[in-house]
Amino acid sequence: MSNYSDPDWAPQTKVDLQAYNTLSLPVQADYFSDLCQLSDLYAAHQFCHDQQLNWLLLGGGSNIVLTDDFNGLVMHMALAGKAWLTPDQLHHRPAQNRDDLVYLCIGAGENWDQLVAWSLAQGAYGLQNLSLIPGLVGAAPIQNIGAYGVELAHILHEVMVFDFVTGEEFCLTAEQCELGYRDSIFKRHPHWIVMSVTLVLSRHPHIHIGYGDIAAYLEQVLDGPATQATPQQVRDAVIHIRSTKLPDPSRIPNVGSFFKNPLVTANKAQQLREKWPDLVAYPQPNKQVKLAAGWLIDQLGWRGYMKAGVGVHGKQALVLVLESTTANKMTGLTLLKLAQEIQADVEQHFAISLAVEPRLFGKVGEIQMEHI
Ligand SMILES: Cc1cc2nc3c(=O)[nH]c(=O)nc-3n(C[C@H](O)[C@H](O)[C@H](O)COP(=O)(O)OP(=O)(O)OC[C@H]3O[C@@H](n4cnc5c(N)ncnc54)[C@H](O)[C@@H]3O)c2cc1C
């Protein structure tokens, strides 16, 4: 439990958050602080408690939409550090010690993609498919980041948490994080702050190339079968493929996929396929079927749409974008209005309701799409 008050700690006031969100939305925070060390976190906690302030934690700002100036303290996660842990240094000891596994504890403020590159250079494998996902390590468990058939759940060991309401610190096992598709226990406990994440990686260079275009790309560039690719070559392939399909937020403001891929029953998928034979659908282990939200949106002609500085990316209908020249005059609400139009269109034509993937924040805290 923290009971800490640092007399030298003071937040900045009236800070523009444009550089802290990948949509480049120019909202202002009443108070702002980088969390560079644990004492900053404890002091910020005390400050919000004493002043009865609203608060909001940002990582890389690549999965949030800000609709208004923030009336409270915005904290930017910057806790750094990487440490190799032996099994007896873990909070939760593994059931069996395996020589091929390595445990890596990483500060929540480390950059995710830099971590992926670093881990491969150290000969610790498992993160290569998650290359080039923007954002910081601390946000990775929040929506169980995933790409190309791998998700954080496959390589997470434990997570160190600070409860911003009680000031308590505790460590969750990967299982206790309740990781699901773009989901975790952290969405149900938004006052839990991730301080560090411990991953379990392998010394064996296993690769997963069965998803998307990875194998086809590797066949092209390698002088041999794709199965012989190294983890670094898989990372290079993922970076190449992502760079050709997804807009770089530093040039085109966006938050990646705006909608989650909907899960429907096998019956529903079959009904849709009768009308739309090219339906993109992935059967799930629980007999549900995951549909490609981007494909649904694409069928309705939204890809490449652009009006008044807000639109849909020309190469990927799942990504909503802002025009870079006008983003600094926009509010997140304009983007959310477009998202609502797309949701209504998909509902009307496919009888499917699309859920929004990024988290939405208004003047005093998180808001829900239904209340916009
Ligand atoms: C071009 C692009 C491509 C993307 N591709 C993918 C992809 O392939 N797969 C994927 O899963 N996602 C993808 N994303 C979404 C995004 O990168 C991830 O969700 C990422 O994990 C967000 O990290 P962040 O640090 O930017 O989080 P932020 O946007 O800063 O925060 C997101 C949410 O997490 C909370 N949060 C942040 N840090 C912490 C912490 N330490 N403790 C508790 N809560 C915290 C915030 O309060 C907020 O609610 C993409 C985004 C973009 C822009």
Coordinates of C-alpha atoms and ligand atoms in Angstrom, one line a residue:
M1 CA 0.0 0.0 0.0
S2 CA 1.5 3.4 -0.9
N3 CA 1.3 6.1 1.7
Y4 CA 3.6 8.5 0.0
S5 CA 3.6 12.2 -0.5
D6 CA 6.5 13.8 -2.3
P7 CA 6.8 17.6 -1.5
D8 CA 8.9 18.2 -4.6
W9 CA 6.4 16.6 -7.0
A10 CA 4.1 18.8 -9.0
P11 CA 2.2 18.2 -12.2
Q12 CA 2.4 20.5 -15.2
T13 CA -0.7 22.5 -15.9
K14 CA -2.6 23.1 -19.1
V15 CA -0.8 20.6 -21.3
D16 CA -1.7 20.0 -25.0
L17 CA -2.1 16.2 -25.5
Q18 CA -1.7 16.3 -29.3
A19 CA 1.7 14.7 -29.2
Y20 CA 0.4 12.0 -26.8
N21 CA -2.3 10.5 -29.0
T22 CA -1.9 9.0 -32.5
L23 CA -5.0 10.8 -33.8
S24 CA -3.1 14.1 -33.0
L25 CA -6.2 15.5 -31.4
P26 CA -5.4 18.8 -29.7
V27 CA -7.2 18.4 -26.4
Q28 CA -5.8 20.0 -23.2
A29 CA -5.2 18.4 -19.8
D30 CA -5.7 20.5 -16.7
Y31 CA -2.8 18.7 -15.1
F32 CA -0.2 16.4 -16.6
S33 CA 2.6 14.3 -15.4
D34 CA 5.1 11.7 -16.8
L35 CA 5.4 8.7 -14.6
C36 CA 9.2 8.1 -14.8
Q37 CA 9.6 6.4 -11.5
L38 CA 7.4 4.7 -8.9
S39 CA 7.6 7.8 -6.7
D40 CA 5.8 9.8 -9.5
L41 CA 3.0 7.2 -9.5
Y42 CA 2.6 7.3 -5.7
A43 CA 2.7 11.1 -5.7
A44 CA 0.1 11.4 -8.5
H45 CA -2.1 8.9 -6.7
Q46 CA -1.9 11.1 -3.5
F47 CA -2.5 14.3 -5.5
C48 CA -5.6 12.9 -7.1
H49 CA -6.8 11.6 -3.8
D50 CA -6.2 14.8 -2.0
Q51 CA -7.7 17.0 -4.7
Q52 CA -10.6 14.6 -5.5
L53 CA -9.4 14.8 -9.2
N54 CA -10.4 12.8 -12.2
W55 CA -7.4 11.0 -13.8
L56 CA -6.5 9.3 -17.0
L57 CA -3.5 7.1 -17.8
L58 CA -1.9 7.2 -21.3
G59 CA 0.6 4.9 -22.8
G60 CA 1.4 5.7 -26.4
G61 CA -2.1 7.0 -27.1
S62 CA -2.6 4.6 -30.0
N63 CA -5.8 3.1 -28.9
I64 CA -7.8 6.1 -27.5
V65 CA -10.1 8.7 -28.8
L66 CA -10.2 12.0 -26.9
T67 CA -13.4 14.0 -27.3
D68 CA -12.8 16.9 -25.0
D69 CA -10.3 18.8 -22.9
F70 CA -9.6 16.7 -19.8
N71 CA -10.7 18.0 -16.5
G72 CA -8.2 16.3 -14.2
L73 CA -4.7 14.7 -14.2
V74 CA -3.4 13.0 -17.3
M75 CA -0.5 10.6 -16.5
H76 CA 1.8 9.4 -19.2
M77 CA 3.4 6.0 -18.4
A78 CA 7.2 6.1 -18.5
L79 CA 8.3 3.4 -16.1
A80 CA 11.3 1.9 -17.9
G81 CA 13.5 -1.2 -17.3
K82 CA 14.1 -4.7 -18.6
A83 CA 15.2 -7.5 -16.4
W84 CA 15.8 -11.2 -16.9
L85 CA 14.3 -13.2 -14.1
T86 CA 15.1 -16.7 -12.9
P87 CA 12.0 -18.8 -12.0
D88 CA 12.6 -18.3 -8.3
Q89 CA 12.5 -14.5 -8.8
L90 CA 9.0 -14.7 -10.2
H91 CA 5.9 -13.8 -8.0
H92 CA 4.2 -16.9 -9.5
R93 CA 6.6 -19.8 -9.9
P94 CA 6.1 -21.9 -13.0
A95 CA 4.7 -25.4 -12.5
Q96 CA 8.0 -26.9 -14.0
N97 CA 11.4 -25.4 -14.7
R98 CA 12.3 -25.7 -18.4
D99 CA 15.7 -24.7 -19.6
D100 CA 14.4 -23.5 -22.9
L101 CA 12.2 -20.8 -21.3
V102 CA 13.3 -17.3 -20.3
Y103 CA 11.4 -14.8 -18.2
L104 CA 11.6 -11.1 -19.0
C105 CA 10.2 -8.4 -16.7
I106 CA 9.6 -5.1 -18.6
G107 CA 8.6 -1.7 -17.3
A108 CA 5.1 -0.5 -18.5
G109 CA 6.6 2.6 -20.1
E110 CA 8.9 0.7 -22.6
N111 CA 8.0 0.9 -26.2
W112 CA 6.5 -2.3 -27.4
D113 CA 8.1 -2.6 -30.9
Q114 CA 11.5 -1.7 -29.5
L115 CA 11.1 -4.5 -27.0
V116 CA 10.2 -7.0 -29.8
A117 CA 13.4 -6.0 -31.7
W118 CA 15.5 -6.2 -28.6
S119 CA 14.2 -9.6 -27.5
L120 CA 15.0 -11.1 -30.8
A121 CA 18.6 -9.6 -30.7
Q122 CA 19.0 -11.3 -27.3
G123 CA 17.9 -14.7 -28.7
A124 CA 14.6 -14.7 -26.8
Y125 CA 11.8 -15.7 -29.2
G126 CA 8.0 -15.4 -29.3
L127 CA 7.2 -11.8 -30.0
Q128 CA 8.1 -11.6 -33.7
N129 CA 4.5 -11.8 -35.0
L130 CA 3.6 -8.8 -32.7
S131 CA 6.1 -6.6 -34.5
L132 CA 5.2 -2.9 -35.2
I133 CA 2.2 -2.8 -33.0
P134 CA 2.3 0.9 -31.7
G135 CA 2.2 1.7 -28.1
L136 CA 3.8 0.8 -24.8
V137 CA 4.3 -2.5 -22.9
G138 CA 1.9 -1.6 -20.1
A139 CA -1.1 -1.4 -22.5
A140 CA -0.4 -4.8 -24.1
P141 CA -2.4 -6.8 -21.5
I142 CA -5.3 -4.2 -21.5
Q143 CA -6.7 -5.5 -24.8
N144 CA -4.5 -8.6 -25.1
I145 CA -2.8 -7.3 -28.2
G146 CA -2.7 -9.7 -31.1
A147 CA -1.6 -10.0 -34.7
Y148 CA -0.9 -12.7 -37.2
G149 CA -2.2 -15.6 -35.1
V150 CA -0.3 -14.7 -31.9
E151 CA -1.6 -12.7 -28.9
L152 CA -0.1 -11.6 -25.7
A153 CA -1.9 -14.4 -23.9
H154 CA 0.5 -16.9 -25.5
I155 CA 3.6 -15.4 -23.9
L156 CA 2.4 -13.6 -20.8
H157 CA 3.5 -14.9 -17.4
E158 CA 2.4 -12.2 -14.8
V159 CA 1.6 -8.6 -14.5
M160 CA 2.4 -6.2 -11.6
V161 CA -0.5 -3.9 -10.8
F162 CA -1.0 -0.7 -8.8
D163 CA -4.6 -0.1 -7.7
F164 CA -5.2 3.7 -8.2
V165 CA -8.2 3.6 -5.8
T166 CA -6.7 1.8 -2.8
G167 CA -3.0 2.3 -3.5
E168 CA -2.3 -1.4 -3.2
E169 CA 0.1 -3.3 -5.4
F170 CA -0.3 -6.9 -6.4
C171 CA 0.8 -9.4 -9.0
L172 CA -1.7 -11.2 -11.3
T173 CA -0.9 -14.5 -13.1
A174 CA -1.6 -14.5 -16.9
E175 CA -4.7 -16.6 -16.1
Q176 CA -6.0 -14.1 -13.6
C177 CA -5.8 -11.4 -16.3
E178 CA -8.7 -13.1 -18.1
L179 CA -7.3 -12.4 -21.5
G180 CA -9.7 -12.8 -24.4
Y181 CA -10.1 -11.4 -27.9
R182 CA -9.2 -7.7 -27.4
D183 CA -10.3 -8.1 -23.8
S184 CA -8.9 -8.6 -20.3
I185 CA -9.8 -8.1 -16.6
F186 CA -8.3 -4.6 -16.9
K187 CA -11.3 -3.4 -18.9
R188 CA -13.5 -4.3 -15.9
H189 CA -11.1 -2.7 -13.5
P190 CA -10.0 0.5 -15.2
H191 CA -8.4 1.8 -12.0
W192 CA -5.8 -1.0 -12.1
I193 CA -2.5 0.4 -13.5
V194 CA 0.0 -2.0 -15.1
M195 CA 3.4 -1.2 -13.7
S196 CA 5.4 -4.1 -15.4
V197 CA 4.7 -7.1 -17.4
T198 CA 6.6 -10.4 -17.3
L199 CA 6.8 -12.4 -20.5
V200 CA 7.9 -16.0 -20.9
L201 CA 9.9 -16.4 -24.1
S202 CA 11.7 -19.3 -25.7
R203 CA 15.4 -19.9 -26.5
H204 CA 14.1 -22.2 -29.4
P205 CA 13.4 -20.2 -32.6
H206 CA 9.8 -21.6 -33.1
I207 CA 7.9 -19.6 -35.7
H208 CA 4.2 -19.2 -36.6
I209 CA 3.7 -18.3 -40.2
G210 CA 0.3 -19.9 -40.9
Y211 CA -1.7 -16.6 -40.7
G212 CA -2.2 -13.9 -43.3
D213 CA 0.4 -13.4 -46.0
I214 CA 3.5 -14.2 -43.9
A215 CA 4.3 -17.6 -45.5
A216 CA 3.7 -16.3 -49.1
Y217 CA 5.9 -13.3 -48.5
L218 CA 8.7 -15.4 -47.0
E219 CA 8.5 -17.9 -49.9
Q220 CA 9.1 -14.9 -52.2
V221 CA 12.1 -13.4 -50.4
L222 CA 13.8 -16.6 -49.1
D223 CA 15.8 -19.0 -51.1
G224 CA 14.0 -21.9 -49.6
P225 CA 10.8 -22.9 -47.8
A226 CA 9.1 -20.4 -45.5
T227 CA 9.2 -22.9 -42.7
Q228 CA 13.0 -22.4 -42.5
A229 CA 12.7 -18.6 -41.8
T230 CA 14.3 -17.3 -38.6
P231 CA 12.2 -15.3 -36.1
Q232 CA 14.0 -12.2 -37.3
Q233 CA 12.9 -12.9 -40.9
V234 CA 9.3 -13.4 -39.6
R235 CA 9.6 -10.0 -37.9
D236 CA 10.9 -8.4 -41.1
A237 CA 8.0 -10.0 -43.1
V238 CA 5.4 -8.8 -40.5
I239 CA 6.9 -5.3 -40.7
H240 CA 6.8 -5.3 -44.5
I241 CA 3.2 -6.5 -44.7
R242 CA 1.9 -4.2 -42.0
S243 CA 3.7 -1.2 -43.6
T244 CA 2.1 -1.8 -46.9
K245 CA -1.4 -2.2 -45.5
L246 CA -1.7 0.0 -42.4
P247 CA -1.3 3.8 -42.3
D248 CA 1.7 5.1 -40.3
P249 CA 0.1 7.2 -37.6
S250 CA 3.0 9.7 -37.7
R251 CA 1.8 10.6 -41.3
I252 CA -1.9 9.7 -41.2
P253 CA -3.5 10.1 -37.8
N254 CA -5.3 6.8 -36.8
V255 CA -5.8 4.3 -34.0
G256 CA -5.5 1.1 -36.0
S257 CA -8.6 -1.1 -36.2
F258 CA -11.6 1.0 -35.2
F259 CA -14.0 -1.9 -34.7
K260 CA -13.6 -5.4 -33.3
N261 CA -14.2 -8.4 -35.5
P262 CA -17.7 -9.6 -34.5
L263 CA -18.4 -13.1 -33.3
V264 CA -21.6 -14.7 -34.6
T265 CA -23.2 -18.2 -34.4
A266 CA -22.4 -20.7 -37.1
N267 CA -26.1 -20.4 -38.2
K268 CA -25.8 -16.7 -38.6
A269 CA -22.6 -17.0 -40.6
Q270 CA -24.3 -19.6 -42.9
Q271 CA -27.3 -17.2 -43.5
L272 CA -24.9 -14.4 -44.4
R273 CA -22.9 -16.6 -46.7
E274 CA -26.0 -17.5 -48.7
K275 CA -26.4 -13.8 -49.6
W276 CA -22.7 -12.9 -49.6
P277 CA -20.8 -16.0 -50.9
D278 CA -17.3 -14.3 -50.4
L279 CA -18.0 -13.7 -46.7
V280 CA -14.7 -13.7 -44.8
A281 CA -15.2 -15.8 -41.7
Y282 CA -13.0 -17.7 -39.3
P283 CA -14.5 -20.6 -37.2
Q284 CA -13.6 -20.4 -33.5
P285 CA -13.0 -23.3 -31.1
N286 CA -16.2 -22.4 -29.2
K287 CA -18.4 -23.1 -32.4
Q288 CA -18.7 -19.3 -32.9
V289 CA -17.5 -17.7 -36.1
K290 CA -15.4 -14.6 -36.3
L291 CA -16.2 -12.3 -39.2
A292 CA -13.8 -9.8 -40.6
A293 CA -15.3 -6.4 -39.7
G294 CA -13.2 -4.7 -42.4
W295 CA -14.7 -7.0 -45.1
L296 CA -18.3 -6.1 -44.0
I297 CA -17.5 -2.3 -44.1
D298 CA -15.7 -2.7 -47.4
Q299 CA -18.8 -4.4 -49.0
L300 CA -20.8 -1.3 -48.2
G301 CA -18.4 0.9 -50.1
W302 CA -16.8 2.8 -47.2
R303 CA -13.1 2.1 -48.1
G304 CA -11.5 5.3 -49.2
Y305 CA -14.4 7.5 -48.1
M306 CA -13.2 11.0 -46.9
K307 CA -15.3 14.0 -45.9
A308 CA -14.5 17.1 -44.0
G309 CA -11.1 15.7 -42.9
V310 CA -12.5 12.4 -41.5
G311 CA -12.5 9.1 -43.4
V312 CA -11.8 5.4 -44.0
H313 CA -8.3 4.3 -45.0
G314 CA -8.1 3.4 -48.8
K315 CA -6.2 0.1 -48.2
Q316 CA -8.0 -1.1 -45.0
A317 CA -11.7 -0.4 -44.4
L318 CA -11.3 -1.2 -40.6
V319 CA -9.1 1.8 -40.1
L320 CA -10.7 5.3 -39.7
V321 CA -8.3 8.2 -40.4
L322 CA -8.0 11.9 -40.0
E323 CA -6.5 14.2 -42.6
S324 CA -3.1 15.1 -41.2
T325 CA -3.4 18.8 -42.2
T326 CA -6.7 19.3 -40.3
A327 CA -6.4 16.8 -37.4
N328 CA -5.0 19.6 -35.1
K329 CA -8.3 21.4 -35.5
M330 CA -10.6 18.3 -35.0
T331 CA -12.4 16.9 -32.1
G332 CA -12.7 13.1 -31.6
L333 CA -16.5 13.5 -31.8
T334 CA -16.3 14.1 -35.6
L335 CA -14.6 10.7 -35.9
L336 CA -17.1 9.0 -33.6
K337 CA -20.0 10.4 -35.7
L338 CA -18.5 8.7 -38.8
A339 CA -18.0 5.5 -36.8
Q340 CA -21.7 5.6 -35.8
E341 CA -22.7 6.0 -39.4
I342 CA -20.7 2.9 -40.3
Q343 CA -22.1 1.0 -37.4
A344 CA -25.7 1.8 -38.5
D345 CA -24.9 0.9 -42.1
V346 CA -23.5 -2.5 -41.1
E347 CA -26.4 -3.1 -38.8
Q348 CA -28.9 -2.3 -41.5
H349 CA -27.3 -4.6 -44.2
F350 CA -25.9 -7.5 -42.1
A351 CA -27.9 -7.2 -38.9
I352 CA -24.6 -7.2 -37.0
S353 CA -23.6 -4.6 -34.4
L354 CA -19.9 -3.6 -34.5
A355 CA -18.2 -2.8 -31.2
V356 CA -15.7 -0.1 -31.1
E357 CA -12.1 -1.2 -30.3
P358 CA -10.4 2.0 -29.0
R359 CA -11.2 3.5 -25.6
L360 CA -13.1 6.8 -25.6
F361 CA -12.4 9.6 -23.1
G362 CA -14.4 12.8 -22.5
K363 CA -14.1 15.7 -20.1
V364 CA -14.0 13.7 -16.9
G365 CA -13.2 10.1 -17.9
E366 CA -14.1 7.2 -20.0
I367 CA -17.3 7.4 -22.1
Q368 CA -19.3 4.8 -24.1
M369 CA -20.2 5.0 -27.8
E370 CA -23.9 4.6 -26.9
H371 CA -23.8 7.9 -25.0
I372 CA -22.2 10.0 -27.7
Ligands
LIG1 C1 -1.5 1.7 -36.9 C2 -1.9 0.9 -35.7 C3 -1.9 -0.5 -35.8 C4 -2.4 -1.2 -34.7 N1 -2.3 -2.6 -34.8 C5 -2.7 -3.4 -33.7 C6 -2.6 -4.8 -33.8 O1 -2.2 -5.4 -34.8 N2 -3.1 -5.5 -32.7 C7 -3.6 -4.9 -31.6 O2 -3.9 -5.6 -30.6 N3 -3.6 -3.5 -31.5 C8 -3.2 -2.8 -32.5 N4 -3.3 -1.4 -32.4 C9 -3.9 -0.8 -31.2 C10 -2.8 -0.3 -30.2 O3 -1.5 -0.2 -30.8 C11 -2.7 -1.3 -29.0 O4 -4.0 -1.4 -28.4 C12 -1.7 -0.9 -28.0 O5 -1.5 -1.9 -27.0 C13 -2.1 0.5 -27.3 O6 -0.9 0.9 -26.6 P1 -0.8 2.4 -26.1 O7 0.4 2.4 -25.1 O8 -0.8 3.3 -27.2 O9 -2.1 2.5 -25.2 P2 -3.1 3.8 -25.1 O10 -3.7 4.1 -26.3 O11 -2.3 4.9 -24.4 O12 -4.1 3.3 -24.0 C14 -5.1 2.4 -24.3 C15 -5.9 2.0 -23.1 O13 -5.1 1.3 -22.2 C16 -5.0 2.0 -20.9 N5 -3.6 1.9 -20.5 C17 -2.5 2.3 -21.1 N6 -1.4 2.0 -20.4 C18 -1.8 1.4 -19.3 C19 -1.2 0.8 -18.1 N7 0.1 0.8 -18.0 N8 -2.0 0.3 -17.1 C20 -3.4 0.3 -17.3 N9 -4.0 0.8 -18.3 C21 -3.2 1.3 -19.3 C22 -5.3 3.5 -21.3 O14 -5.9 4.1 -20.1 C23 -6.4 3.3 -22.3 O15 -7.6 3.0 -21.7 C24 -2.9 -0.6 -33.5 C25 -2.9 0.8 -33.5 C26 -2.4 1.5 -34.6 C27 -2.4 3.0 -34.5

